Coordinates of C-alpha atoms and ligand atoms in Angstrom, one line a residue:
Chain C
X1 CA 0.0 0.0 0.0
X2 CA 1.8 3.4 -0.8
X3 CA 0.5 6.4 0.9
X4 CA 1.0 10.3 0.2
X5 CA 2.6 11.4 3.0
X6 CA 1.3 14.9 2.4
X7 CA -2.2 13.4 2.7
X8 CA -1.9 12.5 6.1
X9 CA -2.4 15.0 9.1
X10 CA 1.1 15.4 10.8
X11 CA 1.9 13.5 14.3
X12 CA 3.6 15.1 17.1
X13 CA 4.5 18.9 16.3
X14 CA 7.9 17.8 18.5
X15 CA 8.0 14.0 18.6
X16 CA 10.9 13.3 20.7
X17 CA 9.4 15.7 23.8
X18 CA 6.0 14.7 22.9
X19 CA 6.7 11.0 23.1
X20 CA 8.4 11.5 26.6
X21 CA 5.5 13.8 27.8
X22 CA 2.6 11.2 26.9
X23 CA 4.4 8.4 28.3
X24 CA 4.9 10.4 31.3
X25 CA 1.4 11.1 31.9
X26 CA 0.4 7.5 31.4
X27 CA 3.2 6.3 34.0
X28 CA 2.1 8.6 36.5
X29 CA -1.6 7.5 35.8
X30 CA -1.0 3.8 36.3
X31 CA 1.2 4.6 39.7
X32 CA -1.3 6.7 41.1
X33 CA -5.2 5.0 40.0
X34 CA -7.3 7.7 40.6
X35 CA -4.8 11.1 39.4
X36 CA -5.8 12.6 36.7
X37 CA -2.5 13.5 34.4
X38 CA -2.0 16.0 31.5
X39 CA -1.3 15.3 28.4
X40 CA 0.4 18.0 27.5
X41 CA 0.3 17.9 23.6
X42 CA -1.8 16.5 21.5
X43 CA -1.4 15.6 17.5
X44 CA -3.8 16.8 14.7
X45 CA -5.6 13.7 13.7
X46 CA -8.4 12.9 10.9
X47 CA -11.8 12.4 12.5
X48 CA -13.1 10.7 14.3
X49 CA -9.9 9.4 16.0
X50 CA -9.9 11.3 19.7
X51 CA -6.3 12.5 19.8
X52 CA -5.8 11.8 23.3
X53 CA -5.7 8.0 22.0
X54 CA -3.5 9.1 19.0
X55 CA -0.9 11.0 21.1
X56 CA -1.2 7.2 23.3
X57 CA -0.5 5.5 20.6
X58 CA 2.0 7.6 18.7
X59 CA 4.4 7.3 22.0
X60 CA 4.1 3.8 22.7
X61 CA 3.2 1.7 19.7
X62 CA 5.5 0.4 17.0
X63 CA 6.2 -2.5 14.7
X64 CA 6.6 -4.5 18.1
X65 CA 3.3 -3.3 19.6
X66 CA 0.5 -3.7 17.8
X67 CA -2.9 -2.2 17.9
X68 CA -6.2 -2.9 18.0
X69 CA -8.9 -0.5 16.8
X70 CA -13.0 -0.7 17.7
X71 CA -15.3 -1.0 15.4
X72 CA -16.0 2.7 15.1
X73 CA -11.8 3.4 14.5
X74 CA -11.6 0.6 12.5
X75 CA -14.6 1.8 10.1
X76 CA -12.3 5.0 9.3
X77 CA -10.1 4.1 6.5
X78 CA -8.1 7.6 7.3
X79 CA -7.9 6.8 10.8
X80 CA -6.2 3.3 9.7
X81 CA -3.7 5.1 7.7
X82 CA -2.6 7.5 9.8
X83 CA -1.9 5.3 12.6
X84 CA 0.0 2.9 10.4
X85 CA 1.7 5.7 8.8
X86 CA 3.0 7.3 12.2
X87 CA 3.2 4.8 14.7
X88 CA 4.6 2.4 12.3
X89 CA 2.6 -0.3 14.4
X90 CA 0.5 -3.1 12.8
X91 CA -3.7 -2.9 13.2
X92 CA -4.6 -5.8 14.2
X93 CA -8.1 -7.3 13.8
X94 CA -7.9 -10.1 16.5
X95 CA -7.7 -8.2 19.9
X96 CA -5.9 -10.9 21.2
X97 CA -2.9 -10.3 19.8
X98 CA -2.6 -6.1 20.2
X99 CA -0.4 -4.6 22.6
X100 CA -2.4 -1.2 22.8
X101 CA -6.6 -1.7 22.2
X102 CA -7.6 2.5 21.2
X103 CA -11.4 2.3 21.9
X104 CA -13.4 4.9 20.6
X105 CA -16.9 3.8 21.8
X106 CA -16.2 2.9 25.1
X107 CA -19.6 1.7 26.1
X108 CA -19.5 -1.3 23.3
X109 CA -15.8 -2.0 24.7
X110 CA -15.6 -6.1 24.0
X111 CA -15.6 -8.2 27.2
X112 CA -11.8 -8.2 29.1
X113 CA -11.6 -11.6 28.1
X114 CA -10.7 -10.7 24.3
X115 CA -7.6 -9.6 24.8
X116 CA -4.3 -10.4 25.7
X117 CA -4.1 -11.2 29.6
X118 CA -0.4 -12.6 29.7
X119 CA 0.7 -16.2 30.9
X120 CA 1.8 -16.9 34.8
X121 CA 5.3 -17.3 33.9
X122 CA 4.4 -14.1 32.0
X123 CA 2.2 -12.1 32.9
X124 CA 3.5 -8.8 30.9
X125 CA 2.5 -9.8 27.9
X126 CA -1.1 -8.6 28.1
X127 CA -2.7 -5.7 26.7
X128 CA -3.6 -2.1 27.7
X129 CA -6.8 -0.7 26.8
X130 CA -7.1 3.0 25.7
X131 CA -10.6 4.1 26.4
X132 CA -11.9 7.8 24.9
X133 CA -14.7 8.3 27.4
X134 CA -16.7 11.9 27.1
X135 CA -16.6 12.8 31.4
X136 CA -13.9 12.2 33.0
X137 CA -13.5 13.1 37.4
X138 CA -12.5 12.6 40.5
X139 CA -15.5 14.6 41.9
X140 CA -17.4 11.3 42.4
X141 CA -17.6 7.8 40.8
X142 CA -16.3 4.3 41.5
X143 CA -14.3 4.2 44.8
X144 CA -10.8 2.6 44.4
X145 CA -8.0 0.8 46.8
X146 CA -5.0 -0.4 46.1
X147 CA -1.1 -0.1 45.3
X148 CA -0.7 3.5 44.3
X149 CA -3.3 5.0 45.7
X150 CA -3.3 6.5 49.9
X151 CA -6.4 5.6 51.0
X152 CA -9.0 5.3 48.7
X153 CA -9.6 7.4 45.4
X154 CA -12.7 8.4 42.8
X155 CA -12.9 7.8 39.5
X156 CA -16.0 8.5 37.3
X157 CA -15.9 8.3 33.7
X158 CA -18.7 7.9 31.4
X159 CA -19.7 6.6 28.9
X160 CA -19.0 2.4 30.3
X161 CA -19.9 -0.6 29.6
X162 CA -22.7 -1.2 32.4
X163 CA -20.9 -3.7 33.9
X164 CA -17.3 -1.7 34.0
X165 CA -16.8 -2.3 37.7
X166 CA -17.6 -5.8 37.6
X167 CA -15.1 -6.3 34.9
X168 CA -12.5 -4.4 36.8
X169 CA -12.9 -6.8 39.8
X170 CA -13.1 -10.0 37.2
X171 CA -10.1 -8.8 36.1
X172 CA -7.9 -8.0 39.6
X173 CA -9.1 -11.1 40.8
X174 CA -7.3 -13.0 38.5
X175 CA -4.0 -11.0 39.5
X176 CA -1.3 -11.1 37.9
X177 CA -2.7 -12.1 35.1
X178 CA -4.7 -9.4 33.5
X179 CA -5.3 -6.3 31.4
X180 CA -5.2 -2.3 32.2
X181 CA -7.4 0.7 31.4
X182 CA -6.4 3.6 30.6
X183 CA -9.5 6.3 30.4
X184 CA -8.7 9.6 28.3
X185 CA -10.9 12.6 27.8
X186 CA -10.5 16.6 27.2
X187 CA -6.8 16.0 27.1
X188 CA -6.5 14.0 30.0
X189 CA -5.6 10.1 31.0
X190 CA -5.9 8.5 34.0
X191 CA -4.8 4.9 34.8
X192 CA -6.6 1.9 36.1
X193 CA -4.0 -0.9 36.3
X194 CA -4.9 -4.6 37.0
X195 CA -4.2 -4.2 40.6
X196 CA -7.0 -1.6 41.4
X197 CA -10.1 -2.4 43.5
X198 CA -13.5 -1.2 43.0
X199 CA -15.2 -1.0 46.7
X200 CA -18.6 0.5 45.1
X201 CA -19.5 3.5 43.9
X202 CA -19.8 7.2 45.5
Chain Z
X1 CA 36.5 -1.8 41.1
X2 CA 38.9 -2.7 38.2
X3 CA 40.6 -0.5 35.9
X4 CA 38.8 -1.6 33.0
X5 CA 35.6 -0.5 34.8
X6 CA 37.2 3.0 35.1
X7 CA 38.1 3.2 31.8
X8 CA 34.9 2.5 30.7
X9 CA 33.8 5.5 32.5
X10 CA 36.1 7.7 31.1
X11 CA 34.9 7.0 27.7
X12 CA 31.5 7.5 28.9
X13 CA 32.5 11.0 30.7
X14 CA 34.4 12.2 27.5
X15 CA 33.0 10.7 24.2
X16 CA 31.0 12.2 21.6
X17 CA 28.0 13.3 22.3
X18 CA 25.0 11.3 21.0
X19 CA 21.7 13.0 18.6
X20 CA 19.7 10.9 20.9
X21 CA 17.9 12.5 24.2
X22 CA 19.2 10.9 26.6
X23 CA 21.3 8.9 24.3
X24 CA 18.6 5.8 23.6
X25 CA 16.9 5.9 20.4
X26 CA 13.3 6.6 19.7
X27 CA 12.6 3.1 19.2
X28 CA 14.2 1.6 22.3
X29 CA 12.7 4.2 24.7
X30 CA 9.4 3.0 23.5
X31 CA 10.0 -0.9 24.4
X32 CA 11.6 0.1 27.6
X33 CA 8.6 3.0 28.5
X34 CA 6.1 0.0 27.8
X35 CA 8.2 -2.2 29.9
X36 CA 7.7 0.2 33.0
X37 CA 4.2 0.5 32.5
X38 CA 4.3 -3.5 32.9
X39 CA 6.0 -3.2 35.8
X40 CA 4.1 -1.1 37.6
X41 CA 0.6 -2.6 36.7
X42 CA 2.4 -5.8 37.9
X43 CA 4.3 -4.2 41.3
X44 CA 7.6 -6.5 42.0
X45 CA 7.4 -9.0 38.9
X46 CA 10.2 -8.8 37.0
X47 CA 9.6 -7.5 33.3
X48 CA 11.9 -8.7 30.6
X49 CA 13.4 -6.4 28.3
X50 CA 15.7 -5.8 24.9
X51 CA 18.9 -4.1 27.1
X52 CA 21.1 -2.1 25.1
X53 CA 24.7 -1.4 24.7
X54 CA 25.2 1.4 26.8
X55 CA 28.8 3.8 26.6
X56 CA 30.0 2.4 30.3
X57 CA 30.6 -1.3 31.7
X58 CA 27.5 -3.7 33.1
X59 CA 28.8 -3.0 36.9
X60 CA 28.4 0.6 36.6
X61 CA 24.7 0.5 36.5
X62 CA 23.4 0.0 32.2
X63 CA 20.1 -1.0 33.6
X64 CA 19.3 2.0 35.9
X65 CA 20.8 4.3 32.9
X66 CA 18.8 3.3 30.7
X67 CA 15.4 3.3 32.7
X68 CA 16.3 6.9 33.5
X69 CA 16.9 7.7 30.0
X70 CA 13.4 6.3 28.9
X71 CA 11.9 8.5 31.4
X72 CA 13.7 11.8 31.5
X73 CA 12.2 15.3 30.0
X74 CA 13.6 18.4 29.6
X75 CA 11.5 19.5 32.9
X76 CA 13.2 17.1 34.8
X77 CA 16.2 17.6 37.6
X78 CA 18.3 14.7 37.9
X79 CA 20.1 13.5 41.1
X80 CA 22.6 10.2 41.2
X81 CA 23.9 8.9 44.3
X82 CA 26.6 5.8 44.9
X83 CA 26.6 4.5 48.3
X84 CA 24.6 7.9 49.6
X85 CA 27.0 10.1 47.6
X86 CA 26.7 12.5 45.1
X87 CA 30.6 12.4 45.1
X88 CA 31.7 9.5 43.6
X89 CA 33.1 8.8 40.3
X90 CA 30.3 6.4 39.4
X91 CA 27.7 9.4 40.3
X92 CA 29.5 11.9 39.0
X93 CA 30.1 10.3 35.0
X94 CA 26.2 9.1 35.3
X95 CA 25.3 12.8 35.9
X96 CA 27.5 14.1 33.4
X97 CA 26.1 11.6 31.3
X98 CA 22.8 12.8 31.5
X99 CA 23.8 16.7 31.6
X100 CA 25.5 15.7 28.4
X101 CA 22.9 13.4 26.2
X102 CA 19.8 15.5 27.8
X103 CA 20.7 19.2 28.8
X104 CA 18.6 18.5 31.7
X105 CA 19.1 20.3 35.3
X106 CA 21.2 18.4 38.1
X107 CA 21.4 18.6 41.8
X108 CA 22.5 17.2 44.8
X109 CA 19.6 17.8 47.0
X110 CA 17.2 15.3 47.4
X111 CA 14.5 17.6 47.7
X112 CA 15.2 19.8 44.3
X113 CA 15.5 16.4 42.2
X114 CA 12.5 15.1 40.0
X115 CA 13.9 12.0 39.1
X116 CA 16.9 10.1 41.5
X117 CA 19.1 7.3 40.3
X118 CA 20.6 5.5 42.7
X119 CA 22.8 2.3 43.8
X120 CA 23.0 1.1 47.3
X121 CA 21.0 4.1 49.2
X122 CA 18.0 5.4 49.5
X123 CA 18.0 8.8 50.5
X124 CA 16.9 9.7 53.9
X125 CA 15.1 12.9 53.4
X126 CA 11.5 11.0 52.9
X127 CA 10.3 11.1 48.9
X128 CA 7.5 12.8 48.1
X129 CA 4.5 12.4 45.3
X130 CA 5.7 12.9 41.6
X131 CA 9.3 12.0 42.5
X132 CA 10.7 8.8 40.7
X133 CA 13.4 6.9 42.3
X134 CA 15.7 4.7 39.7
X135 CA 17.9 1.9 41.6
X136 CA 20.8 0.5 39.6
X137 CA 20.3 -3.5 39.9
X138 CA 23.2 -5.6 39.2
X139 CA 21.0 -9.3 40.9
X140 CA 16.9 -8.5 40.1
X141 CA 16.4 -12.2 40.8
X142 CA 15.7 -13.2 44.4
X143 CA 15.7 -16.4 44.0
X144 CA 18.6 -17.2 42.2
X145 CA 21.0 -18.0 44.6
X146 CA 18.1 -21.0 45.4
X147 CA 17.8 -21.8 41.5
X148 CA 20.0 -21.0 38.9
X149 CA 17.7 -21.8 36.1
X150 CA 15.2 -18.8 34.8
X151 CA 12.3 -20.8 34.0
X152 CA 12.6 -22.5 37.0
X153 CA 12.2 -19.0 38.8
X154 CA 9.4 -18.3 36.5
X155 CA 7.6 -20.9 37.8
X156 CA 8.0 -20.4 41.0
X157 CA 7.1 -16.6 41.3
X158 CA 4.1 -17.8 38.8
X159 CA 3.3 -20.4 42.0
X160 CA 4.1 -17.7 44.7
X161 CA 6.5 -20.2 45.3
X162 CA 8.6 -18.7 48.4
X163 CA 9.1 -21.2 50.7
X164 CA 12.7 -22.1 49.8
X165 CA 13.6 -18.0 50.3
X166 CA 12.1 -19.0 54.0
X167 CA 14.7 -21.9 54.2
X168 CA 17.6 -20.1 53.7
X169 CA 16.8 -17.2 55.8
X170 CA 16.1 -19.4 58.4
X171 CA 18.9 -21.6 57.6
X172 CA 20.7 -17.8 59.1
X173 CA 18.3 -18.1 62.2
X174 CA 20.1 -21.7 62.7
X175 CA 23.6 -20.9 62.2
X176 CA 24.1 -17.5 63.5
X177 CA 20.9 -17.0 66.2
X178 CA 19.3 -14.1 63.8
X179 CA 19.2 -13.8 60.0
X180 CA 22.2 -12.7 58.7
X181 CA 21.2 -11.3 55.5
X182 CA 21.9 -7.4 56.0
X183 CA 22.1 -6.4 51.7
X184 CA 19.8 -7.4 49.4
X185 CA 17.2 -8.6 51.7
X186 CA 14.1 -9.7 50.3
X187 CA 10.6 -8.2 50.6
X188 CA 7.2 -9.2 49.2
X189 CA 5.4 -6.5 47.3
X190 CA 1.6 -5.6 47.7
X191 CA 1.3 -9.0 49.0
X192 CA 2.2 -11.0 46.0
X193 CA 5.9 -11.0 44.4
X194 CA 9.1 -11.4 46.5
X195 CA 11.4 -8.7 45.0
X196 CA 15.0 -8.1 45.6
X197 CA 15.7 -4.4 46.7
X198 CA 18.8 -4.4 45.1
X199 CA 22.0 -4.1 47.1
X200 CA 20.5 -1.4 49.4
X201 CA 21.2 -2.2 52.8
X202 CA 18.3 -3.5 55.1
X203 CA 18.4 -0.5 57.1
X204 CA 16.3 0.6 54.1
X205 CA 14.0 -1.8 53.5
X206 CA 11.3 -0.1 55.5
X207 CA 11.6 3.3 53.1
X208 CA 10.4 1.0 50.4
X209 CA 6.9 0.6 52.1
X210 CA 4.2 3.0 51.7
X211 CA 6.6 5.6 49.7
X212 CA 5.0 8.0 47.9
X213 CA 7.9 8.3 45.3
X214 CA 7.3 5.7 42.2
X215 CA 10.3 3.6 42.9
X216 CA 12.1 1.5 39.2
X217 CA 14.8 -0.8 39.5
X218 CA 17.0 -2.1 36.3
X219 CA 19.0 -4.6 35.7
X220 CA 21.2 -4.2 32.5
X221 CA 22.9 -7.1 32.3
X222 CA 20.0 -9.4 33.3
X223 CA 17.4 -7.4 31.5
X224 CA 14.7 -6.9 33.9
X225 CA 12.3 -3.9 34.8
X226 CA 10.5 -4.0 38.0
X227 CA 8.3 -1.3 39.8
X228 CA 7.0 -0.6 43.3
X229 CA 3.9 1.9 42.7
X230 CA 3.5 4.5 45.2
X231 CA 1.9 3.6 48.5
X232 CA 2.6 0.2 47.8
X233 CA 3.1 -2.1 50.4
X234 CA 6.2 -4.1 50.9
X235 CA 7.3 -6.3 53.6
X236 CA 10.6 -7.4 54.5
X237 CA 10.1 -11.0 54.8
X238 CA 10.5 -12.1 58.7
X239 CA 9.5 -15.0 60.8
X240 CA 7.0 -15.2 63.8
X241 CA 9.9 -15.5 66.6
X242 CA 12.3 -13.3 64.1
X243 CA 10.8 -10.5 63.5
X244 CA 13.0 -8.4 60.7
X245 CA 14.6 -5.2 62.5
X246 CA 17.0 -3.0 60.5
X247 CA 20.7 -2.7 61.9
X248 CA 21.6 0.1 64.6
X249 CA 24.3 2.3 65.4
X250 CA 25.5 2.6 68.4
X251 CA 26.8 6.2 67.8
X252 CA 25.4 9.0 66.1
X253 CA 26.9 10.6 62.8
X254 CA 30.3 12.3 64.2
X255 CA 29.7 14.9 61.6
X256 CA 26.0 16.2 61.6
X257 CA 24.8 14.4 64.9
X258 CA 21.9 12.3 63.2
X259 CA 20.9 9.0 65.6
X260 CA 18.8 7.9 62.9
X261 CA 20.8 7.6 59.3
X262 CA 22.9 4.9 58.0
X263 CA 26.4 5.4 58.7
X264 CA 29.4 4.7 56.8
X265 CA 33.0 4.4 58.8
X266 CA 35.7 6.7 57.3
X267 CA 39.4 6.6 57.9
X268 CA 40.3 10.3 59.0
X269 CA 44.2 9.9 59.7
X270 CA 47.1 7.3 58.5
X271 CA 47.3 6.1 62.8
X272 CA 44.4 4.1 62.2
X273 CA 41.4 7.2 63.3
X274 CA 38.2 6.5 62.1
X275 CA 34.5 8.3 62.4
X276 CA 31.2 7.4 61.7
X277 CA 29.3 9.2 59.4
X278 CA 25.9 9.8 57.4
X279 CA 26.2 7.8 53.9
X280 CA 23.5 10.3 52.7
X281 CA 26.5 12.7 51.7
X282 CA 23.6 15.4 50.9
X283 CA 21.1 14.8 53.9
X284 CA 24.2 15.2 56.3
X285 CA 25.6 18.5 54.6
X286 CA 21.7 19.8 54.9
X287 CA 21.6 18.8 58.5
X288 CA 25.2 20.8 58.9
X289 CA 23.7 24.1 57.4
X290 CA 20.6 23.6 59.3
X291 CA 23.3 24.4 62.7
X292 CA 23.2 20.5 63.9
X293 CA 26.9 19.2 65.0
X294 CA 28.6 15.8 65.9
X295 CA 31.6 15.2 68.2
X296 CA 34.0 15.4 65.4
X297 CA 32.6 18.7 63.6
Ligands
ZN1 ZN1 25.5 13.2 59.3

């Protein structure tokens, strides 16, 4: 497939400080569940990709990380392109085998168990999931506990899946296997690795 | 060390400067970023990774280097201690290193520094939120001393298999009336993996637990990336009738007066003088300025 370069929208403005800024946010987002982080620059990107999961993905996918678009992304033929094109990363269409799964409609999010949840003796080797939700606070929402976090925390996205939570405990209880969530909105991420419990909902 | 190992250094200290940021390509700060995102979703399980050549020798800390090279920006201040010090040539080239490859802001203080690389110490001015602390790991694996094969270790962390580190601790218990182990002693993190701190001394295990610095550990040679997330609990591994304590002094620092720091002994004359001091070269000077004095200042 050859592509016009000068077609696609550009990536980062500054990709080397970009890169390290995104990745930054997203670290500090899985060590502390419940934190929102800023990213603090965002890429021009063909619609309807949310750029907050194409900054994600330009910092941390390549040939070696694949990823995985919904069925909303993956309807986009631009939105293919340009991820290919600047992350140099394969789209996958099993999401068991992506490394990064960018989710654009967050409420039809497939069940956990459709991705990659790593192997005991490997338990790394599982994927992260990008969600592009439209509210995201720490106002109110589900009450989390765990490594990370002092105390407890809120986090309240929307839109979910109406069984989020219970996915999210599913999902710690079968620690360390497992996958993590990553929920991005208005140029924000915050982190909701496998090790996060969900004591209800405030 | 050897004088190969400082040679090494002096390469590292002198030789052309890399395009790179912090020396590392694009490509490989992206496999080692999604590495320590790995590692702290999983807290204390060892994550594999590509390690590269870096410009200095294995023992001189490739695998700390290069986790602080994926995560450096140009807002960030950079400390390196060896053995509490700022001082030492090992510190020193890693800093220049950095200053170098980067441009970023150094510093001695713990307080001023965003990001810390360390071997041996951790500093006793307590961390705070949004401060990363990078240990140098030469041994990641706990259990290899028990079990020299890797996928025999695999297993065996996949089993929360532990009870042989048990054994040999208490095989200390039997032969010497307490458990000898005073580096490297194991902990269990957030309940689940047993983790070797590196060759920090015991004395401080208990700064591991509940920090709320994010705390990274790399091993270059053995190519593993572990975490312990903030507030995190870890647990130096004890017994009912042994319960794990942390060394004493039974003097404080002769310089700044502290009763509560690890102390190092220093030769002060050629008739066989020696004091005890703070290792934390910059928590001691800080104590100094603040108007605290030991016998010897
Ligand atoms: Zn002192």
């Amino acid at each position: 497939m050859a592509l016009a370069a000068a077609a696609l929208a550009p990536g980062f403005r500054d990709p080397v400080p970009d890169a390290q800024g995104t990745f930054r946010a997203v670290m500090e987002a899985l060590a502390r569940p419940g934190s929102l982080q800023r990213l603090a620059t965002l890429p021009a990107v063909p619609e309807p990709l949310p750029p907050e999961l194409a900054a994600i993905a330009l910092a941390l996918a390549d040939h070696e990380a694949p990823l995985w678009l919904d069925v909303r992304l993956a309807a986009a033929p631009a939105v293919v392109d340009w991820l290919r094109f600047h992350s140099g990363a394969p789209v996958v269409a099993d999401p068991a085998s992506a490394a990064f799964a960018l989710i654009a409609d967050p409420a039809a999010c497939p069940p956990l168990e459709a991705f990659a949840r790593g192997t005991p003796d490997y338990p790394d080797r599982s994927a992260t999931l990008v969600l592009a939700v439209a509210e995201l606070t720490t106002a109110h929402g589900l009450i989390l506990e765990g490594p990370g976090i002092r105390g407890r925390a809120l986090l309240g996205a929307a839109p979910l899946p109406n069984d989020f939570a219970q996915r999210l405990e599913r999902n710690r209880a079968g620690f360390p296997l497992g996958v993590d969530h990553l929920l991005v909105a208005s140029g924000r991420v915050a982190g909701l690795p496998r090790t996060t419990r969900i004591l209800g909902v405030a | 060390m050897t004088a190969m190992s400082t040679r090494g250094f002096a390469r590292l200290a002198s030789g052309a400067a890399g395009t790179n940021f912090g020396y590392l390509d694009e490509q490989t700060k992206r496999m080692i970023r999604r590495a320590i995102l790995k590692a702290v979703a999983i807290p204390g399980y060892q994550v594999p990774f590509a390690s590269r050549e870096m410009p200095m020798p294995y023992g001189w800390g490739t695998g700390g280097v290069q986790v602080t090279a994926a995560v450096l920006g140009p807002a960030d201040v950079l400390k390196v201690i060896d053995q509490g010090s700022d001082d030492t040539t090992n510190a020193v080239s890693i800093r220049q290193f950095f200053a170098r490859t980067s441009g970023i802001a150094t510093t001695t203080s713990t307080a001023a520094a965003s990001v810390i690389q360390t071997r041996h110490r951790i500093p006793e001015h307590r961390l705070k939120e949004g401060q990363v602390l990078v240990y140098q790991v030469p041994i990641p694996e706990p259990l290899r001393f028990l079990e020299p094969r890797e996928t025999e270790t695999r297993r065996m962390h996949a089993l929360s298999e532990y009870g042989l580190m048990h054994v040999k601790l208490y095989e200390d218990i039997a032969r010497h009336g307490h458990i000898a182990t005073t580096y490297a002693y194991p902990v269990q993190v957030a309940g689940r993996y047993v983790m070797d701190p590196s060759p920090t001394p015991k004395f401080d295990n208990p700064k591991m637990d509940d920090c709320p610095a994010l705390q990274l550990f790399g091993a270059g040679r053995e190519r593993r990336i572990y975490a312990v997330p903030p507030y995190t609990r870890v647990r130096s591994l004890e017994f009912e009738d042994h319960p794990f304590t942390v060394q004493r002094f039974d003097r404080p620092c002769a310089l700044c007066g502290a009763a509560d720091t690890y102390l190092d002994e220093v030769v002060t004359d050629d008739r066989g003088g020696r004091i005890f001091v703070c290792s934390d070269t910059d928590h001691c000077e800080e104590r100094r300025a603040a108007g605290h004095r030991g016998e010897a200042a």
